[in-house]
mmCIF file of C-alpha atoms in Angstrom:
data_model
loop_
_atom_site.group_PDB
_atom_site.id
_atom_site.type_symbol
_atom_site.label_atom_id
_atom_site.label_comp_id
_atom_site.label_asym_id
_atom_site.label_seq_id
_atom_site.Cartn_x
_atom_site.Cartn_y
_atom_site.Cartn_z
ATOM 1 C CA MET B 11 0.000 0.000 0.000
ATOM 2 C CA SER B 12 2.984 2.310 0.547
ATOM 3 C CA ALA B 13 2.962 5.148 -2.011
ATOM 4 C CA PRO B 14 5.018 8.349 -2.306
ATOM 5 C CA VAL B 15 1.848 10.450 -2.297
ATOM 6 C CA LEU B 16 1.313 9.485 1.365
ATOM 7 C CA ASP B 17 4.381 11.523 2.316
ATOM 8 C CA HIS B 18 2.661 14.798 1.383
ATOM 9 C CA LEU B 19 -0.687 14.751 3.174
ATOM 10 C CA ILE B 20 -2.455 13.986 6.448
ATOM 11 C CA LEU B 21 -5.412 11.606 6.510
ATOM 12 C CA ALA B 22 -8.211 11.445 9.053
ATOM 13 C CA GLY B 23 -10.978 8.869 9.151
ATOM 14 C CA SER B 24 -14.487 8.876 10.568
ATOM 15 C CA ALA B 25 -17.951 7.734 9.528
ATOM 16 C CA LEU B 26 -21.501 8.942 9.012
ATOM 17 C CA PHE B 27 -23.847 7.276 11.493
ATOM 18 C CA ASP B 28 -27.485 6.824 10.546
ATOM 19 C CA ALA B 29 -30.566 6.973 12.782
ATOM 20 C CA ARG B 30 -30.059 3.300 13.698
ATOM 21 C CA ARG B 31 -26.669 4.350 15.112
ATOM 22 C CA GLN B 32 -24.887 2.300 12.478
ATOM 23 C CA PRO B 33 -21.909 3.506 10.379
ATOM 24 C CA SER B 34 -23.630 3.866 7.000
ATOM 25 C CA ILE B 35 -20.897 5.737 5.094
ATOM 26 C CA ALA B 36 -17.160 5.825 5.764
ATOM 27 C CA ARG B 37 -15.533 9.250 5.590
ATOM 28 C CA LEU B 38 -11.936 10.044 4.694
ATOM 29 C CA THR B 39 -10.606 13.574 5.170
ATOM 30 C CA VAL B 40 -7.476 14.543 3.233
ATOM 31 C CA HIS B 41 -5.494 17.533 4.527
ATOM 32 C CA PRO B 42 -2.421 19.117 2.929
ATOM 33 C CA LEU B 43 0.708 18.545 4.976
ATOM 34 C CA PRO B 44 1.424 21.950 6.605
ATOM 35 C CA GLY B 45 4.351 23.490 4.800
ATOM 36 C CA GLY B 46 4.702 20.520 2.455
ATOM 37 C CA PRO B 47 4.521 20.302 -1.339
ATOM 38 C CA ALA B 48 1.283 19.542 -3.117
ATOM 39 C CA PRO B 49 0.900 15.833 -3.908
ATOM 40 C CA ASP B 50 0.344 14.478 -7.376
ATOM 41 C CA PRO B 51 -3.480 14.605 -7.735
ATOM 42 C CA GLU B 52 -3.565 11.626 -10.092
ATOM 43 C CA ALA B 53 -1.491 9.556 -7.680
ATOM 44 C CA LEU B 54 -3.844 10.533 -4.866
ATOM 45 C CA ALA B 55 -6.920 9.561 -6.879
ATOM 46 C CA ALA B 56 -5.366 6.254 -7.951
ATOM 47 C CA LEU B 57 -4.430 5.487 -4.342
ATOM 48 C CA LEU B 58 -7.980 6.154 -3.163
ATOM 49 C CA ALA B 59 -9.385 3.976 -5.931
ATOM 50 C CA GLY B 60 -7.156 1.090 -4.885
ATOM 51 C CA THR B 61 -7.690 1.605 -1.175
ATOM 52 C CA TRP B 62 -11.472 1.765 -1.249
ATOM 53 C CA PRO B 63 -12.921 -0.355 -4.082
ATOM 54 C CA ALA B 64 -16.621 -0.444 -4.879
ATOM 55 C CA GLU B 65 -17.213 -3.633 -2.861
ATOM 56 C CA ALA B 66 -16.081 -1.750 0.263
ATOM 57 C CA GLY B 67 -19.263 0.333 0.149
ATOM 58 C CA PRO B 68 -19.796 4.099 0.024
ATOM 59 C CA ILE B 69 -17.140 6.521 1.249
ATOM 60 C CA ALA B 70 -17.347 10.296 1.549
ATOM 61 C CA LEU B 71 -14.168 12.089 0.444
ATOM 62 C CA ASN B 72 -13.537 15.380 2.192
ATOM 63 C CA LEU B 73 -10.562 17.063 0.493
ATOM 64 C CA THR B 74 -9.761 20.265 2.354
ATOM 65 C CA SER B 75 -7.648 21.740 -0.477
ATOM 66 C CA GLU B 76 -9.684 23.334 -3.264
ATOM 67 C CA THR B 77 -6.784 22.714 -5.658
ATOM 68 C CA TRP B 78 -6.774 18.994 -4.884
ATOM 69 C CA LEU B 79 -10.544 18.859 -5.115
ATOM 70 C CA ARG B 80 -10.603 20.377 -8.587
ATOM 71 C CA ALA B 81 -7.807 18.012 -9.638
ATOM 72 C CA LEU B 82 -9.872 15.068 -8.355
ATOM 73 C CA LEU B 83 -12.829 16.221 -10.475
ATOM 74 C CA ASP B 84 -10.474 16.398 -13.474
ATOM 75 C CA TRP B 85 -9.353 12.821 -12.809
ATOM 76 C CA LEU B 86 -12.936 11.574 -12.495
ATOM 77 C CA GLU B 87 -13.794 13.114 -15.869
ATOM 78 C CA ARG B 88 -10.812 11.404 -17.531
ATOM 79 C CA ALA B 89 -10.663 8.067 -15.704
ATOM 80 C CA GLY B 90 -14.379 7.522 -15.194
ATOM 81 C CA VAL B 91 -16.691 8.049 -12.267
ATOM 82 C CA GLN B 92 -16.419 6.173 -8.988
ATOM 83 C CA ALA B 93 -20.095 5.839 -8.129
ATOM 84 C CA HIS B 94 -19.427 4.654 -4.554
ATOM 85 C CA TRP B 95 -17.377 7.769 -3.799
ATOM 86 C CA LEU B 96 -19.352 10.680 -2.380
ATOM 87 C CA VAL B 97 -17.152 13.655 -3.218
ATOM 88 C CA GLU B 98 -17.831 16.591 -0.905
ATOM 89 C CA LEU B 99 -18.053 20.021 -2.588
ATOM 90 C CA PRO B 100 -18.014 23.239 -0.509
ATOM 91 C CA ALA B 101 -21.070 25.346 -1.274
ATOM 92 C CA PHE B 102 -18.981 28.382 -2.284
ATOM 93 C CA MET B 103 -17.698 26.497 -5.345
ATOM 94 C CA LEU B 104 -21.202 26.575 -6.837
ATOM 95 C CA ALA B 105 -20.831 30.290 -7.562
ATOM 96 C CA ASP B 106 -18.709 29.234 -10.556
ATOM 97 C CA ALA B 107 -20.987 28.359 -13.491
ATOM 98 C CA ALA B 108 -18.325 26.162 -15.115
ATOM 99 C CA THR B 109 -18.029 24.110 -11.925
ATOM 100 C CA THR B 110 -21.800 23.750 -11.732
ATOM 101 C CA ASP B 111 -21.891 22.434 -15.315
ATOM 102 C CA ARG B 112 -19.069 19.996 -14.595
ATOM 103 C CA LEU B 113 -20.867 18.668 -11.515
ATOM 104 C CA ALA B 114 -24.042 18.158 -13.514
ATOM 105 C CA THR B 115 -22.100 16.141 -16.089
ATOM 106 C CA LEU B 116 -20.397 13.982 -13.475
ATOM 107 C CA SER B 117 -23.680 13.418 -11.650
ATOM 108 C CA SER B 118 -25.435 12.389 -14.877
ATOM 109 C CA HIS B 119 -22.725 9.744 -15.318
ATOM 110 C CA GLY B 120 -23.386 8.356 -11.840
ATOM 111 C CA GLN B 121 -20.815 10.143 -9.703
ATOM 112 C CA GLY B 122 -21.906 10.624 -6.086
ATOM 113 C CA LEU B 123 -21.630 14.247 -4.922
ATOM 114 C CA VAL B 124 -22.232 15.840 -1.525
ATOM 115 C CA LEU B 125 -22.987 19.516 -0.925
ATOM 116 C CA LYS B 126 -20.941 20.691 2.071
ATOM 117 C CA GLY B 127 -22.307 23.734 3.876
ATOM 118 C CA ARG B 128 -25.070 26.154 2.968
ATOM 119 C CA PRO B 129 -25.016 28.157 -0.252
ATOM 120 C CA LEU B 130 -25.440 31.891 0.202
ATOM 121 C CA ALA B 131 -28.562 31.730 -1.964
ATOM 122 C CA PRO B 132 -31.076 29.002 -2.770
ATOM 123 C CA LEU B 133 -29.948 26.594 -5.468
ATOM 124 C CA ALA B 134 -31.851 26.053 -8.671
ATOM 125 C CA PRO B 135 -33.550 22.656 -9.006
ATOM 126 C CA GLU B 136 -31.082 21.582 -11.700
ATOM 127 C CA GLN B 137 -28.209 22.326 -9.305
ATOM 128 C CA LEU B 138 -29.790 20.369 -6.469
ATOM 129 C CA ARG B 139 -30.194 17.352 -8.741
ATOM 130 C CA SER B 140 -26.394 17.002 -8.899
ATOM 131 C CA PHE B 141 -26.199 16.097 -5.204
ATOM 132 C CA LYS B 142 -27.225 13.013 -3.279
ATOM 133 C CA LEU B 143 -26.675 14.490 0.162
ATOM 134 C CA ALA B 144 -25.835 17.696 2.015
ATOM 135 C CA VAL B 145 -23.517 18.004 5.014
ATOM 136 C CA ILE B 146 -24.709 20.872 7.180
ATOM 137 C CA ASP B 147 -23.073 22.087 10.370
ATOM 138 C CA VAL B 148 -25.460 22.177 13.314
ATOM 139 C CA ASP B 149 -25.089 25.964 13.620
ATOM 140 C CA GLU B 150 -25.917 26.456 9.919
ATOM 141 C CA GLU B 151 -28.914 24.132 10.131
ATOM 142 C CA ARG B 152 -30.377 26.241 12.921
ATOM 143 C CA ARG B 153 -30.216 29.509 10.979
ATOM 144 C CA VAL B 154 -33.496 31.268 10.315
ATOM 145 C CA PRO B 155 -34.396 33.886 7.712
ATOM 146 C CA GLY B 156 -33.216 37.347 8.640
ATOM 147 C CA GLU B 157 -29.824 36.294 9.944
ATOM 148 C CA ALA B 158 -26.537 37.206 8.246
ATOM 149 C CA ALA B 159 -26.653 34.296 5.782
ATOM 150 C CA PRO B 160 -29.935 33.601 3.957
ATOM 151 C CA ALA B 161 -31.430 30.277 4.967
ATOM 152 C CA VAL B 162 -31.913 27.438 2.525
ATOM 153 C CA PRO B 163 -34.497 24.802 3.492
ATOM 154 C CA ALA B 164 -32.601 22.002 5.211
ATOM 155 C CA ARG B 165 -34.702 19.361 3.513
ATOM 156 C CA SER B 166 -34.102 20.435 -0.082
ATOM 157 C CA LEU B 167 -31.670 17.498 0.056
ATOM 158 C CA PRO B 168 -31.263 14.655 2.516
ATOM 159 C CA PHE B 169 -28.755 16.026 5.007
ATOM 160 C CA ALA B 170 -26.119 14.777 7.408
ATOM 161 C CA GLN B 171 -25.450 16.878 10.473
ATOM 162 C CA SER B 172 -21.901 17.857 11.371
ATOM 163 C CA GLY B 173 -20.672 19.735 14.417
ATOM 164 C CA VAL B 174 -22.747 17.906 17.049
ATOM 165 C CA HIS B 175 -21.042 17.770 20.439
ATOM 166 C CA THR B 176 -23.170 15.431 22.563
ATOM 167 C CA PRO B 177 -25.270 12.284 21.990
ATOM 168 C CA ALA B 178 -28.328 14.365 22.894
ATOM 169 C CA GLU B 179 -27.524 16.802 20.061
ATOM 170 C CA ALA B 180 -27.175 13.848 17.691
ATOM 171 C CA SER B 181 -30.613 12.556 18.707
ATOM 172 C CA ALA B 182 -32.075 16.039 18.217
ATOM 173 C CA ALA B 183 -30.561 16.184 14.721
ATOM 174 C CA PHE B 184 -32.310 12.941 13.777
ATOM 175 C CA LYS B 185 -35.592 14.356 15.082
ATOM 176 C CA ARG B 186 -35.110 17.380 12.820
ATOM 177 C CA GLY B 187 -34.846 15.029 9.850
ATOM 178 C CA ALA B 188 -31.113 14.393 9.498
ATOM 179 C CA THR B 189 -30.340 11.101 7.770
ATOM 180 C CA ALA B 190 -26.959 10.840 9.520
ATOM 181 C CA VAL B 191 -24.496 12.616 11.783
ATOM 182 C CA VAL B 192 -20.843 13.063 10.870
ATOM 183 C CA GLY B 193 -18.712 11.275 13.421
ATOM 184 C CA TRP B 194 -20.240 10.483 16.786
ATOM 185 C CA PRO B 195 -20.025 12.779 19.818
ATOM 186 C CA LEU B 196 -18.720 10.994 22.887
ATOM 187 C CA GLY B 197 -19.772 13.470 25.547
ATOM 188 C CA ASP B 198 -17.770 13.974 28.719
ATOM 189 C CA PRO B 199 -16.153 11.012 30.467
ATOM 190 C CA PRO B 200 -17.953 9.857 33.624
ATOM 191 C CA VAL B 201 -16.672 10.915 37.010
ATOM 192 C CA GLY B 202 -17.071 9.366 40.434
ATOM 193 C CA GLY B 203 -20.634 9.606 41.691
ATOM 194 C CA THR B 204 -22.310 9.500 38.262
ATOM 195 C CA GLN B 205 -25.144 7.044 37.784
ATOM 196 C CA ARG B 206 -23.465 3.981 36.376
ATOM 197 C CA ARG B 207 -24.798 1.340 34.026
ATOM 198 C CA ASP B 208 -24.824 -2.187 35.456
ATOM 199 C CA PHE B 209 -22.382 -4.673 34.008
ATOM 200 C CA PRO B 210 -24.216 -6.945 31.551
ATOM 201 C CA GLY B 211 -23.818 -10.603 32.482
ATOM 202 C CA ALA B 212 -21.707 -11.205 29.381
ATOM 203 C CA VAL B 213 -19.245 -8.497 30.486
ATOM 204 C CA SER B 214 -18.690 -10.351 33.753
ATOM 205 C CA THR B 215 -18.140 -13.592 31.814
ATOM 206 C CA VAL B 216 -15.566 -12.007 29.503
ATOM 207 C CA ALA B 217 -13.824 -10.325 32.449
ATOM 208 C CA GLU B 218 -13.580 -13.664 34.242
ATOM 209 C CA LEU B 219 -12.178 -15.323 31.125
ATOM 210 C CA MET B 220 -9.543 -12.613 30.774
ATOM 211 C CA GLN B 221 -8.523 -13.074 34.412
ATOM 212 C CA ARG B 222 -8.212 -16.834 33.913
ATOM 213 C CA LEU B 223 -6.191 -16.287 30.741
ATOM 214 C CA ASP B 224 -3.846 -14.074 32.759
ATOM 215 C CA ARG B 225 -3.384 -16.961 35.200
ATOM 216 C CA GLU B 226 -2.975 -19.381 32.271
ATOM 217 C CA GLU B 227 -5.499 -21.781 33.735
ATOM 218 C CA PRO B 228 -6.114 -25.107 31.949
ATOM 219 C CA VAL B 229 -8.198 -24.991 28.789
ATOM 220 C CA GLY B 230 -10.954 -27.095 30.329
ATOM 221 C CA ARG B 231 -11.581 -24.587 33.116
ATOM 222 C CA LEU B 232 -11.709 -21.737 30.629
ATOM 223 C CA ASP B 233 -14.191 -23.637 28.482
ATOM 224 C CA GLU B 234 -16.430 -24.205 31.502
ATOM 225 C CA VAL B 235 -16.779 -20.444 31.973
ATOM 226 C CA LEU B 236 -17.748 -19.819 28.354
ATOM 227 C CA ARG B 237 -20.305 -22.636 28.346
ATOM 228 C CA ARG B 238 -22.422 -20.584 30.737
ATOM 229 C CA ASP B 239 -23.221 -18.244 27.841
ATOM 230 C CA PRO B 240 -23.613 -20.144 24.519
ATOM 231 C CA ALA B 241 -24.568 -16.957 22.645
ATOM 232 C CA LEU B 242 -21.320 -15.332 23.765
ATOM 233 C CA ALA B 243 -19.334 -18.394 22.688
ATOM 234 C CA PHE B 244 -20.967 -18.268 19.251
ATOM 235 C CA ARG B 245 -20.162 -14.564 18.912
ATOM 236 C CA LEU B 246 -16.518 -15.141 19.821
ATOM 237 C CA ILE B 247 -16.091 -17.895 17.224
ATOM 238 C CA ARG B 248 -17.761 -15.687 14.622
ATOM 239 C CA TYR B 249 -15.336 -12.855 15.356
ATOM 240 C CA ILE B 250 -12.298 -15.111 15.190
ATOM 241 C CA ASN B 251 -13.404 -16.525 11.840
ATOM 242 C CA SER B 252 -14.098 -13.086 10.335
ATOM 243 C CA PRO B 253 -11.979 -11.994 7.333
ATOM 244 C CA GLY B 254 -10.378 -9.287 9.461
ATOM 245 C CA PHE B 255 -8.716 -11.920 11.621
ATOM 246 C CA GLY B 256 -6.908 -13.433 8.647
ATOM 247 C CA LEU B 257 -6.670 -17.050 9.826
ATOM 248 C CA SER B 258 -6.003 -19.781 7.284
ATOM 249 C CA VAL B 259 -8.046 -22.374 9.219
ATOM 250 C CA GLU B 260 -11.616 -22.212 10.492
ATOM 251 C CA ILE B 261 -11.916 -22.154 14.269
ATOM 252 C CA THR B 262 -14.598 -24.591 15.434
ATOM 253 C CA SER B 263 -14.545 -24.253 19.222
ATOM 254 C CA PHE B 264 -13.110 -22.233 22.084
ATOM 255 C CA GLN B 265 -10.579 -24.974 22.829
ATOM 256 C CA HIS B 266 -9.558 -24.976 19.177
ATOM 257 C CA ALA B 267 -9.122 -21.181 19.358
ATOM 258 C CA ILE B 268 -6.742 -21.463 22.313
ATOM 259 C CA MET B 269 -4.770 -24.206 20.580
ATOM 260 C CA VAL B 270 -4.359 -22.150 17.378
ATOM 261 C CA LEU B 271 -3.978 -18.660 18.848
ATOM 262 C CA GLY B 272 -2.486 -19.072 22.282
ATOM 263 C CA TYR B 273 -3.531 -17.238 25.416
ATOM 264 C CA GLN B 274 -2.255 -13.731 24.623
ATOM 265 C CA ARG B 275 -3.639 -13.446 21.091
ATOM 266 C CA LEU B 276 -6.983 -14.748 22.285
ATOM 267 C CA LYS B 277 -7.095 -12.133 25.025
ATOM 268 C CA ARG B 278 -7.142 -9.288 22.502
ATOM 269 C CA TRP B 279 -10.217 -10.771 20.823
ATOM 270 C CA LEU B 280 -11.927 -11.142 24.169
ATOM 271 C CA ALA B 281 -11.379 -7.385 24.558
ATOM 272 C CA LEU B 282 -13.166 -6.854 21.251
ATOM 273 C CA LEU B 283 -15.928 -9.235 22.280
ATOM 274 C CA LEU B 284 -16.386 -7.337 25.530
ATOM 275 C CA THR B 285 -17.388 -4.130 23.737
ATOM 276 C CA SER B 286 -19.996 -6.005 21.705
ATOM 277 C CA THR B 287 -21.729 -7.255 24.863
ATOM 278 C CA VAL B 288 -22.898 -3.713 25.628
ATOM 279 C CA ASP B 289 -26.032 -4.043 23.527
ATOM 280 C CA SER B 290 -27.752 -0.650 23.823
ATOM 281 C CA PRO B 291 -28.403 0.738 20.301
ATOM 282 C CA ASP B 292 -27.242 4.175 21.450
ATOM 283 C CA LEU B 293 -23.814 2.698 22.221
ATOM 284 C CA GLN B 294 -23.274 1.122 18.804
ATOM 285 C CA PRO B 295 -21.289 4.126 17.477
ATOM 286 C CA MET B 296 -18.944 3.989 20.463
ATOM 287 C CA MET B 297 -18.336 0.284 19.876
ATOM 288 C CA HIS B 298 -17.478 1.047 16.256
ATOM 289 C CA LEU B 299 -15.079 3.821 17.275
ATOM 290 C CA ALA B 300 -13.483 1.668 19.979
ATOM 291 C CA VAL B 301 -12.644 -1.041 17.462
ATOM 292 C CA ARG B 302 -11.281 1.553 15.027
ATOM 293 C CA ARG B 303 -9.068 2.951 17.778
ATOM 294 C CA GLY B 304 -7.767 -0.492 18.657
ATOM 295 C CA LEU B 305 -6.930 -1.351 15.067
ATOM 296 C CA LEU B 306 -5.163 1.962 14.456
ATOM 297 C CA MET B 307 -3.179 1.707 17.689
ATOM 298 C CA GLU B 308 -2.181 -1.827 16.740
ATOM 299 C CA GLU B 309 -0.937 -0.647 13.340
ATOM 300 C CA LEU B 310 1.067 2.120 14.990
ATOM 301 C CA ALA B 311 2.593 -0.344 17.465
ATOM 302 C CA ARG B 312 3.378 -2.762 14.643
ATOM 303 C CA LEU B 313 6.024 -0.317 13.457
ATOM 304 C CA GLN B 314 7.926 -0.992 16.695
ATOM 305 C CA GLY B 315 8.051 -4.729 15.977
ATOM 306 C CA ASP B 316 6.940 -5.897 19.438
ATOM 307 C CA GLU B 317 4.020 -8.359 19.352
ATOM 308 C CA THR B 318 3.244 -7.938 23.053
ATOM 309 C CA LEU B 319 3.082 -4.169 22.573
ATOM 310 C CA ARG B 320 0.812 -4.649 19.554
ATOM 311 C CA ASN B 321 -1.640 -6.808 21.494
ATOM 312 C CA GLU B 322 -1.663 -4.330 24.360
ATOM 313 C CA ALA B 323 -2.175 -1.390 21.992
ATOM 314 C CA PHE B 324 -5.216 -3.095 20.484
ATOM 315 C CA ILE B 325 -6.707 -3.752 23.934
ATOM 316 C CA CYS B 326 -5.979 -0.163 25.004
ATOM 317 C CA GLY B 327 -7.828 1.278 22.015
ATOM 318 C CA VAL B 328 -10.794 -1.063 22.359
ATOM 319 C CA PHE B 329 -11.136 -0.395 26.092
ATOM 320 C CA SER B 330 -10.619 3.368 25.767
ATOM 321 C CA LEU B 331 -14.361 4.086 25.458
ATOM 322 C CA LEU B 332 -15.572 1.469 27.914
ATOM 323 C CA ASP B 333 -15.922 4.108 30.630
ATOM 324 C CA ARG B 334 -18.514 5.927 28.528
ATOM 325 C CA MET B 335 -20.266 2.715 27.521
ATOM 326 C CA LEU B 336 -20.721 1.602 31.127
ATOM 327 C CA VAL B 337 -20.891 5.116 32.625
ATOM 328 C CA GLN B 338 -18.150 4.321 35.124
ATOM 329 C CA PRO B 339 -14.747 5.990 35.474
ATOM 330 C CA PHE B 340 -11.718 3.849 34.763
ATOM 331 C CA THR B 341 -10.749 3.990 38.430
ATOM 332 C CA GLN B 342 -13.792 1.788 39.087
ATOM 333 C CA LEU B 343 -13.764 -0.259 35.888
ATOM 334 C CA LEU B 344 -10.183 -1.402 36.079
ATOM 335 C CA SER B 345 -10.717 -2.862 39.530
ATOM 336 C CA LYS B 346 -12.961 -5.427 37.798
ATOM 337 C CA LEU B 347 -11.357 -5.772 34.378
ATOM 338 C CA PRO B 348 -7.813 -7.111 34.149
ATOM 339 C CA VAL B 349 -5.606 -5.145 31.773
ATOM 340 C CA PRO B 350 -1.818 -4.997 31.341
ATOM 341 C CA GLU B 351 -0.077 -2.399 33.480
ATOM 342 C CA ARG B 352 0.877 -0.236 30.493
ATOM 343 C CA VAL B 353 -2.740 -0.210 29.294
ATOM 344 C CA ALA B 354 -4.007 0.810 32.741
ATOM 345 C CA LEU B 355 -1.472 3.638 32.871
ATOM 346 C CA ALA B 356 -2.692 5.046 29.551
ATOM 347 C CA LEU B 357 -6.387 4.767 30.452
ATOM 348 C CA LEU B 358 -6.067 6.114 33.982
ATOM 349 C CA ASP B 359 -3.376 8.759 33.662
ATOM 350 C CA GLY B 360 -2.775 9.329 29.948
ATOM 351 C CA ALA B 361 0.814 8.222 30.482
ATOM 352 C CA GLY B 362 3.185 5.437 29.527
ATOM 353 C CA ALA B 363 3.989 3.580 26.324
ATOM 354 C CA HIS B 364 0.431 3.553 24.919
ATOM 355 C CA ALA B 365 -0.548 7.147 25.692
ATOM 356 C CA PRO B 366 0.920 8.677 22.467
ATOM 357 C CA GLY B 367 -0.862 6.111 20.286
ATOM 358 C CA LEU B 368 -4.154 6.722 22.070
ATOM 359 C CA ALA B 369 -3.743 10.480 21.688
ATOM 360 C CA LEU B 370 -3.118 10.054 17.965
ATOM 361 C CA ALA B 371 -6.182 7.809 17.546
ATOM 362 C CA GLN B 372 -8.307 10.450 19.258
ATOM 363 C CA ALA B 373 -6.854 13.180 17.028
ATOM 364 C CA VAL B 374 -7.694 11.131 13.927
ATOM 365 C CA GLU B 375 -11.358 11.000 14.991
ATOM 366 C CA ALA B 376 -11.401 14.774 15.510
ATOM 367 C CA GLY B 377 -9.807 15.283 12.084
ATOM 368 C CA LEU B 378 -7.677 18.246 13.171
ATOM 369 C CA PRO B 379 -4.443 18.250 11.132
ATOM 370 C CA TYR B 380 -2.279 20.162 13.611
ATOM 371 C CA ASP B 381 -3.277 17.858 16.485
ATOM 372 C CA ILE B 382 -2.558 14.857 14.282
ATOM 373 C CA GLU B 383 0.813 16.242 13.263
ATOM 374 C CA ALA B 384 1.799 16.923 16.891
ATOM 375 C CA ALA B 385 0.784 13.428 17.991
ATOM 376 C CA MET B 386 2.529 11.907 14.984
ATOM 377 C CA GLU B 387 5.758 13.697 15.863
ATOM 378 C CA SER B 388 5.594 12.449 19.460
ATOM 379 C CA LEU B 389 5.659 8.907 18.056
ATOM 380 C CA LEU B 390 8.521 9.786 15.673
ATOM 381 C CA LEU B 391 6.410 8.769 12.693
ATOM 382 C CA THR B 392 6.864 10.036 9.161
ATOM 383 C CA PRO B 393 3.710 11.185 7.361
ATOM 384 C CA GLY B 394 3.970 8.145 5.072
ATOM 385 C CA GLU B 395 4.127 5.712 8.006
ATOM 386 C CA TYR B 396 1.226 7.385 9.739
ATOM 387 C CA ASN B 397 -1.002 7.561 6.654
ATOM 388 C CA GLU B 398 -0.306 3.946 5.756
ATOM 389 C CA ALA B 399 -1.333 2.897 9.282
ATOM 390 C CA VAL B 400 -4.592 4.863 8.930
ATOM 391 C CA LEU B 401 -5.468 3.214 5.609
ATOM 392 C CA LYS B 402 -4.611 -0.273 6.882
ATOM 393 C CA SER B 403 -6.727 0.202 9.998
ATOM 394 C CA LEU B 404 -9.672 1.442 7.908
ATOM 395 C CA ALA B 405 -9.446 -1.637 5.698
ATOM 396 C CA ALA B 406 -9.187 -3.943 8.741
ATOM 397 C CA ALA B 407 -12.215 -2.294 10.372
ATOM 398 C CA ARG B 408 -14.187 -2.719 7.162
ATOM 399 C CA GLN B 409 -13.395 -6.448 7.063
ATOM 400 C CA LEU B 410 -14.056 -6.972 10.752
ATOM 401 C CA GLN B 411 -17.290 -5.026 11.015
ATOM 402 C CA GLY B 412 -18.572 -5.285 7.480
#
């Protein structure tokens, strides 16, 4: 996957979550590298085409450089449309009649286009027909006639809401008719004294299994624990046999899994399984983000060549949102859930070997290039190494959760 074009940009990944709280559209933001040269637009387009093929499903492309965006439109006209790409176009670009005509041509050939932001004046019906979706910031969506910028009816197009800060704001956006929200707001972490959510029974089972794996108890005793919850056992085997796991043999039982994987590799998949036991629909986006964090942190740790560190990094990322899922601070959670010392240090104090990787994963979700660059530098990563890790983790998440 390594390509020279990755040395000249900064990627950020997120998703659009629909009203069912499911990730319906992946989203890739492409920033210029501050102070760096402009990348070859054709190389960028070819990389995106190879990274996210049609069978991967829809992906929204948010290029923050107008120059790159126009070059991407040029490439689509020459190379042919990518119907599963939803190319985001800032509303101000529609003031150019030539651009409007080009968009109409691309749309008529099947290219997906997204209107980003509100135009300063209502669009003509023929302009609206070029777009499948609008992305509207929550502050823009709330504008009313008479304010500084003229309002355009929010429902002229199906719209996704950006800029929401809390789960309650996301729910309100859906009530106003939004088809999706961009990213998912996590809200503030819980503190001591907040009303906590009870541990589901399956969480206790997974926690007990992880403790027994730490003690390297005999396989038979581990199997006895899992037999208490057949549905959980089925889910674990399904995860292990998913394409994202990459095994060459099919795992048929928990004992078979231990024999093939060993105790430490199995523990990381129990961490993944633990997040899936929190079955509230409102928590589905957090589960998705937790897995994405774990996969990205694992890719970042892979560069250091330490398998133990990789497994820990994955667990750290997956567990990093468990406090919000269960509405309990990590000081309480980690007294019940066994995690490696370095993982606990990152989750409790934001310190230690895994803290920089966790900070970078969080910056990727926020999509802020300067925060990403600062976190990347703390890990001594080149832009190419970082961007390759982002793309690999996106592909792994697609396989695992697809």
